[in-house]
Coordinates of C-alpha atoms and ligand atoms in Angstrom, one line a residue:
X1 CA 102.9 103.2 89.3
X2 CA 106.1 103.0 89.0
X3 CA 107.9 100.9 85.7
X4 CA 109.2 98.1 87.1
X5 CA 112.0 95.4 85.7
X6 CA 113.0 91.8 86.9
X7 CA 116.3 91.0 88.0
X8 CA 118.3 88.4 88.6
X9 CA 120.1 90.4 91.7
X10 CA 123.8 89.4 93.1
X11 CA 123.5 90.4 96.7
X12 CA 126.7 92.6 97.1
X13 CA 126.6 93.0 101.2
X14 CA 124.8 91.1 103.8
X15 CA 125.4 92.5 107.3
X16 CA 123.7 93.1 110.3
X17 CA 121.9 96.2 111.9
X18 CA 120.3 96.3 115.5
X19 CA 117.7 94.0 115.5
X20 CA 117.5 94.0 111.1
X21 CA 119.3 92.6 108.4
X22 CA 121.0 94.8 105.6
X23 CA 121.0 93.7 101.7
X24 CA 122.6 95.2 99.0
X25 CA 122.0 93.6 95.9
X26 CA 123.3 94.6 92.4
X27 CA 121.2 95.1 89.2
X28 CA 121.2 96.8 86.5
X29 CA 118.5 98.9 85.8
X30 CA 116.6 99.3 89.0
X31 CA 118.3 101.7 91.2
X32 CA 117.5 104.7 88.7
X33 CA 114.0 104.0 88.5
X34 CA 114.0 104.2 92.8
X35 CA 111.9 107.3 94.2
X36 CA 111.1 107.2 98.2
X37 CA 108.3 105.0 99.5
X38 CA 108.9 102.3 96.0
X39 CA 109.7 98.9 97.2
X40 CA 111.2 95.7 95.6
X41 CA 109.6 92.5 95.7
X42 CA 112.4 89.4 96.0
X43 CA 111.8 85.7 95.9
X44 CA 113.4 84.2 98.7
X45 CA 113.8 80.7 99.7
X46 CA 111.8 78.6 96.9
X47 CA 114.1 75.8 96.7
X48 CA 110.9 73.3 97.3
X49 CA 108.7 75.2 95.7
X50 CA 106.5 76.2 98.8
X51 CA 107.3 79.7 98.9
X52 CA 105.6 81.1 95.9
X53 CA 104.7 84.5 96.9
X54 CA 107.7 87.4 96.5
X55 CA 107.9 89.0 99.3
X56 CA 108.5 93.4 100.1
X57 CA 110.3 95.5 100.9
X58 CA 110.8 99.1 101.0
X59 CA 113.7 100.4 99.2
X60 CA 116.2 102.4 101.5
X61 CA 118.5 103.4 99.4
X62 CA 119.2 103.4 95.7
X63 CA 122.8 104.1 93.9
X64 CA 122.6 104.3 90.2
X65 CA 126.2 104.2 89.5
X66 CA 126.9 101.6 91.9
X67 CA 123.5 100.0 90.2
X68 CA 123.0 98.7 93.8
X69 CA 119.5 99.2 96.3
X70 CA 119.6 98.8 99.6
X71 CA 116.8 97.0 101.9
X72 CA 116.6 96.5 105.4
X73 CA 114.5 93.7 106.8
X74 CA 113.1 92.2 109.9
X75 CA 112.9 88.3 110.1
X76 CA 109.6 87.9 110.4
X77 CA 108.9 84.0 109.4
X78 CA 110.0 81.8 107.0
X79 CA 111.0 83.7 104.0
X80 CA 113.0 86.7 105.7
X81 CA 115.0 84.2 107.8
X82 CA 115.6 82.2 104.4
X83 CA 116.8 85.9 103.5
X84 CA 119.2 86.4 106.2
X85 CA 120.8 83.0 105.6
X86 CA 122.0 84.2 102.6
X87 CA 125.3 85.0 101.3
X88 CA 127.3 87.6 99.8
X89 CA 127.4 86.3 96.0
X90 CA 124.5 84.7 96.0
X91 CA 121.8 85.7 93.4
X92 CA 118.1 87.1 94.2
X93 CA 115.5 87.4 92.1
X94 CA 113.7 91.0 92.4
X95 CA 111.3 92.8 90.8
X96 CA 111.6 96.7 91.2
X97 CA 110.6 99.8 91.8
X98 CA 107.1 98.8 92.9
X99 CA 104.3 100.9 94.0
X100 CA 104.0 104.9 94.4
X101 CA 105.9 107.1 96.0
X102 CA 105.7 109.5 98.8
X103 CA 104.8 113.0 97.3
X104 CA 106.7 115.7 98.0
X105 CA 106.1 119.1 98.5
X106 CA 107.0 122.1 96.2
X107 CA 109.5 124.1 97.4
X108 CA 111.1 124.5 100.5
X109 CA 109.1 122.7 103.3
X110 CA 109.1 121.7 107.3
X111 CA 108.7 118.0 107.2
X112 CA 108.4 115.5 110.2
X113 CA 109.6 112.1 109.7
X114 CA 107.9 109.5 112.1
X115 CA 109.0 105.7 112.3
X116 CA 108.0 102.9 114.6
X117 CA 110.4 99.9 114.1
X118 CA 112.3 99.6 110.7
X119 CA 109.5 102.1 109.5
X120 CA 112.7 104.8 108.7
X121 CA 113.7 102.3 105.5
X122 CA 111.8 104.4 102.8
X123 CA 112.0 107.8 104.9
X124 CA 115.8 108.6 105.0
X125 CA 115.8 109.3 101.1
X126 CA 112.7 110.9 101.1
X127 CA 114.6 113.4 104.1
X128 CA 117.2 114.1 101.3
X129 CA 115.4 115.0 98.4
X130 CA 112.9 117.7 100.9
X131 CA 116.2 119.1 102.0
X132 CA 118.0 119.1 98.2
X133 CA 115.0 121.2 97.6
X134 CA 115.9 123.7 100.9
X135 CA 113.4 122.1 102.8
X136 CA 113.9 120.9 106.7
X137 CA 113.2 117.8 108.3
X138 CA 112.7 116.4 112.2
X139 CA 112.7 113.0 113.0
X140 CA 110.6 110.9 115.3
X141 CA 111.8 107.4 115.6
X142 CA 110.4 104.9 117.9
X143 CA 109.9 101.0 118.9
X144 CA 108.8 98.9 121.4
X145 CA 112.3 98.2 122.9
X146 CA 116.2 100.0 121.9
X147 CA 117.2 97.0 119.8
X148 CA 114.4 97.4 117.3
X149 CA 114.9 101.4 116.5
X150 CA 116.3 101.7 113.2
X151 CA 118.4 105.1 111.8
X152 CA 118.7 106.8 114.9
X153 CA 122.6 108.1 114.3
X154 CA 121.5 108.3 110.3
X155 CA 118.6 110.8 111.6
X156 CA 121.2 112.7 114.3
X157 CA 123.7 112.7 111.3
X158 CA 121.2 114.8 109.1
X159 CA 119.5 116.9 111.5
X160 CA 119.5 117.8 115.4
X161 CA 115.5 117.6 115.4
X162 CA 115.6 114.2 116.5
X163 CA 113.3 112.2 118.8
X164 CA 113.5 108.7 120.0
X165 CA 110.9 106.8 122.1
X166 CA 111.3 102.9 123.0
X167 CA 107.8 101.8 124.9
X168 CA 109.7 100.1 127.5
X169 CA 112.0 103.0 128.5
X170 CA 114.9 101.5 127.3
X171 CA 116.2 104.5 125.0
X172 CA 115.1 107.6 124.9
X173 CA 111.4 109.1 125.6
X174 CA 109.5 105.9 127.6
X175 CA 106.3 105.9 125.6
X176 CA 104.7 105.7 122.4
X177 CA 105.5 107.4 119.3
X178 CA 103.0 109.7 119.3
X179 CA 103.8 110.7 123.1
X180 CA 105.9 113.8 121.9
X181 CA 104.2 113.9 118.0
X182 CA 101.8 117.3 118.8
X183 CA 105.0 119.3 120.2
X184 CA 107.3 118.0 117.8
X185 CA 105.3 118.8 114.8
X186 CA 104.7 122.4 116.6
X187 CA 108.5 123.1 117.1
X188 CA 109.6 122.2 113.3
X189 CA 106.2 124.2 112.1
X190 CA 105.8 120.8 110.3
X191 CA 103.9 121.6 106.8
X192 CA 103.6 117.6 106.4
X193 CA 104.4 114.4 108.5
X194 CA 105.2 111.2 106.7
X195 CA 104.8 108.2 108.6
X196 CA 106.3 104.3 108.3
X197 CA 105.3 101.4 110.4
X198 CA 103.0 99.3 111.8
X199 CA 99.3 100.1 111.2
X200 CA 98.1 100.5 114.8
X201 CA 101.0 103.3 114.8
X202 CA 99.9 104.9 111.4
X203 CA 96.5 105.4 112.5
X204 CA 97.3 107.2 115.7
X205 CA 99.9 109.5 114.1
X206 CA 96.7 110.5 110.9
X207 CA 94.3 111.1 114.2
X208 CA 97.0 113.5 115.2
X209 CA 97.6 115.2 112.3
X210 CA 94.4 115.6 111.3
X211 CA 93.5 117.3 114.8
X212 CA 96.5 119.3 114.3
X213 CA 95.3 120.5 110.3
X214 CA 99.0 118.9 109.2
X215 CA 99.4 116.6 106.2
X216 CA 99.8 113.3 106.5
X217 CA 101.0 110.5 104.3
X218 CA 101.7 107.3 105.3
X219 CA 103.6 104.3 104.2
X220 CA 100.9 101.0 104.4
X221 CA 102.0 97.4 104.2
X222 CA 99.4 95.3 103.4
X223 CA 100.2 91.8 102.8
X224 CA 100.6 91.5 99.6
X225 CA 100.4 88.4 97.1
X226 CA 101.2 89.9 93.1
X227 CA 102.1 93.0 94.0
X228 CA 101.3 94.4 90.8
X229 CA 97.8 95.0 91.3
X230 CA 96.3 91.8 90.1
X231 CA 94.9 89.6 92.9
X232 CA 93.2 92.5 95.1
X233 CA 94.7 90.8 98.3
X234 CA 96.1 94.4 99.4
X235 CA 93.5 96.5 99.8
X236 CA 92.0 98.8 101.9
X237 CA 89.3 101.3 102.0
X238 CA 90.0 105.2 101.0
X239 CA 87.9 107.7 100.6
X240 CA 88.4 109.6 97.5
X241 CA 88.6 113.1 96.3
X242 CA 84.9 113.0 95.6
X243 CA 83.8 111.5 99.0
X244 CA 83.2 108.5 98.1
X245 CA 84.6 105.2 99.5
X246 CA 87.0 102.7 97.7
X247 CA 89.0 99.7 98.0
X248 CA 92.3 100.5 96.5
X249 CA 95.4 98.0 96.2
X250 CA 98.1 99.2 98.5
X251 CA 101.2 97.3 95.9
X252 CA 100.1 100.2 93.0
X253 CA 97.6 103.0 94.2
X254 CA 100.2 103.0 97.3
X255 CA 102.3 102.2 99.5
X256 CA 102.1 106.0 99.6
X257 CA 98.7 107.2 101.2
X258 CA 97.3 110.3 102.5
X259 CA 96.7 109.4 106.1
X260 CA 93.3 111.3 106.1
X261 CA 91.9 109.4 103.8
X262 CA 92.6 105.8 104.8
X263 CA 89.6 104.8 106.8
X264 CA 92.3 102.8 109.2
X265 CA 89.0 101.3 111.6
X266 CA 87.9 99.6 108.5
X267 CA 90.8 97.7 107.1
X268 CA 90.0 94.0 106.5
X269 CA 86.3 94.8 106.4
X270 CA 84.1 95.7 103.4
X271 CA 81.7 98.7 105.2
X272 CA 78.2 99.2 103.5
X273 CA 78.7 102.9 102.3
X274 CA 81.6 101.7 100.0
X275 CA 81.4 101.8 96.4
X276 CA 80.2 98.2 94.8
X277 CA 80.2 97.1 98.8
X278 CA 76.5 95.6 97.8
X279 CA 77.9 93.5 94.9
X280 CA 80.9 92.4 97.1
X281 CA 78.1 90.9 99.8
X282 CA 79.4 93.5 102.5
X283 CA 77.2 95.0 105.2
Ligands
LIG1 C1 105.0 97.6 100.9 C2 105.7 96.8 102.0 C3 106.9 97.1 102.4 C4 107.6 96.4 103.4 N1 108.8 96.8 103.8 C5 109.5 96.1 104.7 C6 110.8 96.5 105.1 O1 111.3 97.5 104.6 N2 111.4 95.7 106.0 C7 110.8 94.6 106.6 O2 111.4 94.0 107.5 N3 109.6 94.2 106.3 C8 108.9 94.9 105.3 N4 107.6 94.5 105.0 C9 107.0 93.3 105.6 C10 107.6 92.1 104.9 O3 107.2 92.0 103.6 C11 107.1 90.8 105.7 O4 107.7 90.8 107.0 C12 107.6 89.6 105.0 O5 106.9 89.5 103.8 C13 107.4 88.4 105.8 O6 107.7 87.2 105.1 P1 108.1 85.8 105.8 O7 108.0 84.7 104.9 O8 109.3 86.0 106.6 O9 107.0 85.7 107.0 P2 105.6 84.9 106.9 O10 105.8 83.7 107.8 O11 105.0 84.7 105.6 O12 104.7 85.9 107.7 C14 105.1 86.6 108.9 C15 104.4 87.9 109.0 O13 104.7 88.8 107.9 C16 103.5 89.1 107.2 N5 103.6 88.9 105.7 C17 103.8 87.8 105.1 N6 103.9 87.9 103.8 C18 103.7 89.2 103.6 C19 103.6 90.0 102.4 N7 103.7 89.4 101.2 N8 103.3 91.3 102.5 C20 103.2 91.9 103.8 N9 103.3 91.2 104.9 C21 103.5 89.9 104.8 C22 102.4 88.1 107.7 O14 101.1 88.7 107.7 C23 102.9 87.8 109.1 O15 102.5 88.8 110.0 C24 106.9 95.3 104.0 C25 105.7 94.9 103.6 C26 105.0 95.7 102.6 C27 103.7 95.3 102.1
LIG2 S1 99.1 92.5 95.9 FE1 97.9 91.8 94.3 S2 96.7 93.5 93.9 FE2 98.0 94.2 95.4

């Protein structure tokens, strides 16, 4: 897990991007701590009280001299458009870096990015520090229609192994994300693929990979209540590295999973082979 601090956060920039918001918010002593796939937890709109829960994000980017990290967000209900109403100057309070991150390989690797949505946020860093290292990265970024891709002239910027797919045809490759996923991981000799969205979209992209023998990891979000591995409201079953089957809390054994082991047609149920399933009254 990550060591995370609490921050009263002055948000530095507040600007629009496709279908998302942008926030920059300034802090001391966060932006340092920030590997790829960590997110930040902010309390947004608890004027009345109501809105107890933070709520997360993943971290985009992180500058440690301007002390400043970077989200991008979707308004989604009540607290992200309480988010976007906000102003540069305003203060935020965050708590941050949260969770694991993504791991990286040794050495220079072949890596496929794939994102449905705003799923790029935590992959654009991780893309730097494989290619720091003399690795090489593709990108596969996809969404349901060309307002909701996210990163698509960040990903051309930093690579020409770039694929976009919107489901309705209106940018790119008409289909679904993992349309071109087999070929594209065959043409950059992908070692690993780390994948970012929704969970429909992460599943379909392990089945691929594991058909394919590639690496997988992928970025989960639960809904989460603490987020620091108190309440149990994030998790989802894994099998572990001795076969057997856990529940594990997405806010601090993840975000970060390996894709292979995430039993994805399980998520929100408790199935009998899991460990301590008989004391939690599943079967
Ligand atoms: C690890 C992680 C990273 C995330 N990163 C991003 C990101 O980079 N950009 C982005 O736009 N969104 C991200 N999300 C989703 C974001 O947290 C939710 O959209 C947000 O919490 C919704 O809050 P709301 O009050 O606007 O909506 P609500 O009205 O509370 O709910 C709207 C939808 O958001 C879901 N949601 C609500 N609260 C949470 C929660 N605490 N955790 C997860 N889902 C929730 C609900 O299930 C519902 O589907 C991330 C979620 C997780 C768990
Ligand atoms: S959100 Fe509370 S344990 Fe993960």
């Amino acid at each position: 897990m990550a060591h995370p601090v609490q921050r009263q956060a002055e948000i530095v920039e507040l600007s629009p991007v496709g279908a998302y918001h942008r926030l920059v918010l300034r802090a001391e002593g966060i932006a340092e701590r920030v590997l790829p796939g960590h997110f930040a937890a902010l309390a947004v709109d608890r004027a009345d009280g109501s809105l107890l829960l933070r709520r997360p994000f993943f971290v985009h980017r992180a500058d440690p001299a301007e002390a400043t990290v970077e989200v991008v967000f979707a308004e989604a209900g009540r607290g992200t458009r309480a988010l976007a109403r906000q102003r540069v100057g305003d203060v935020v309070d965050v708590v941050a870096p949260l969770g694991n991150a993504f791991p990286i390989p040794t050495g220079p690797a072949s890596a496929l990015m794939v994102a449905g949505g705003y799923g790029g946020v935590p992959l654009f860093g991780l893309a730097e520090r494989i290619t720091e290292q003399g690795g090489s990265v593709g990108f596969i970024l996809g969404a349901s229609t060309a307002d909701r891709l996210f990163g698509v002239e960040q990903a051309r910027a930093f690579t020409p192994d770039v694929l976009v797919t919107t489901e309705d045809g209106s940018y790119g490759i008409r289909g679904q994300i993992t349309l071109p996923l087999t070929e594209a991981m065959r043409a950059i000799e992908a070692r690993v693929v780390y994948a970012s969205g929704p969970t429909g979209m992460l599943r379909a992209v392990a089945e691929v990979c594991a058909r394919e023998g590639v690496r997988c990891f992928t970025a989960v979000e639960q809904t989460m209540a603490c987020g620091v591995g108190v309440c149990m409201s994030c998790v989802l079953p894994v099998v572990g590295e001795d076969g057997v089957s856990r529940l594990v809390r997405s806010c601090v054994d993840g975000p970060c999973l390996d894709g292979s082991r995430v039993r994805w047609e399980d998520i929100g149920a408790v199935p009998p082979d899991l460990e301590g399933a008989a004391a939690m009254g599943g079967c």
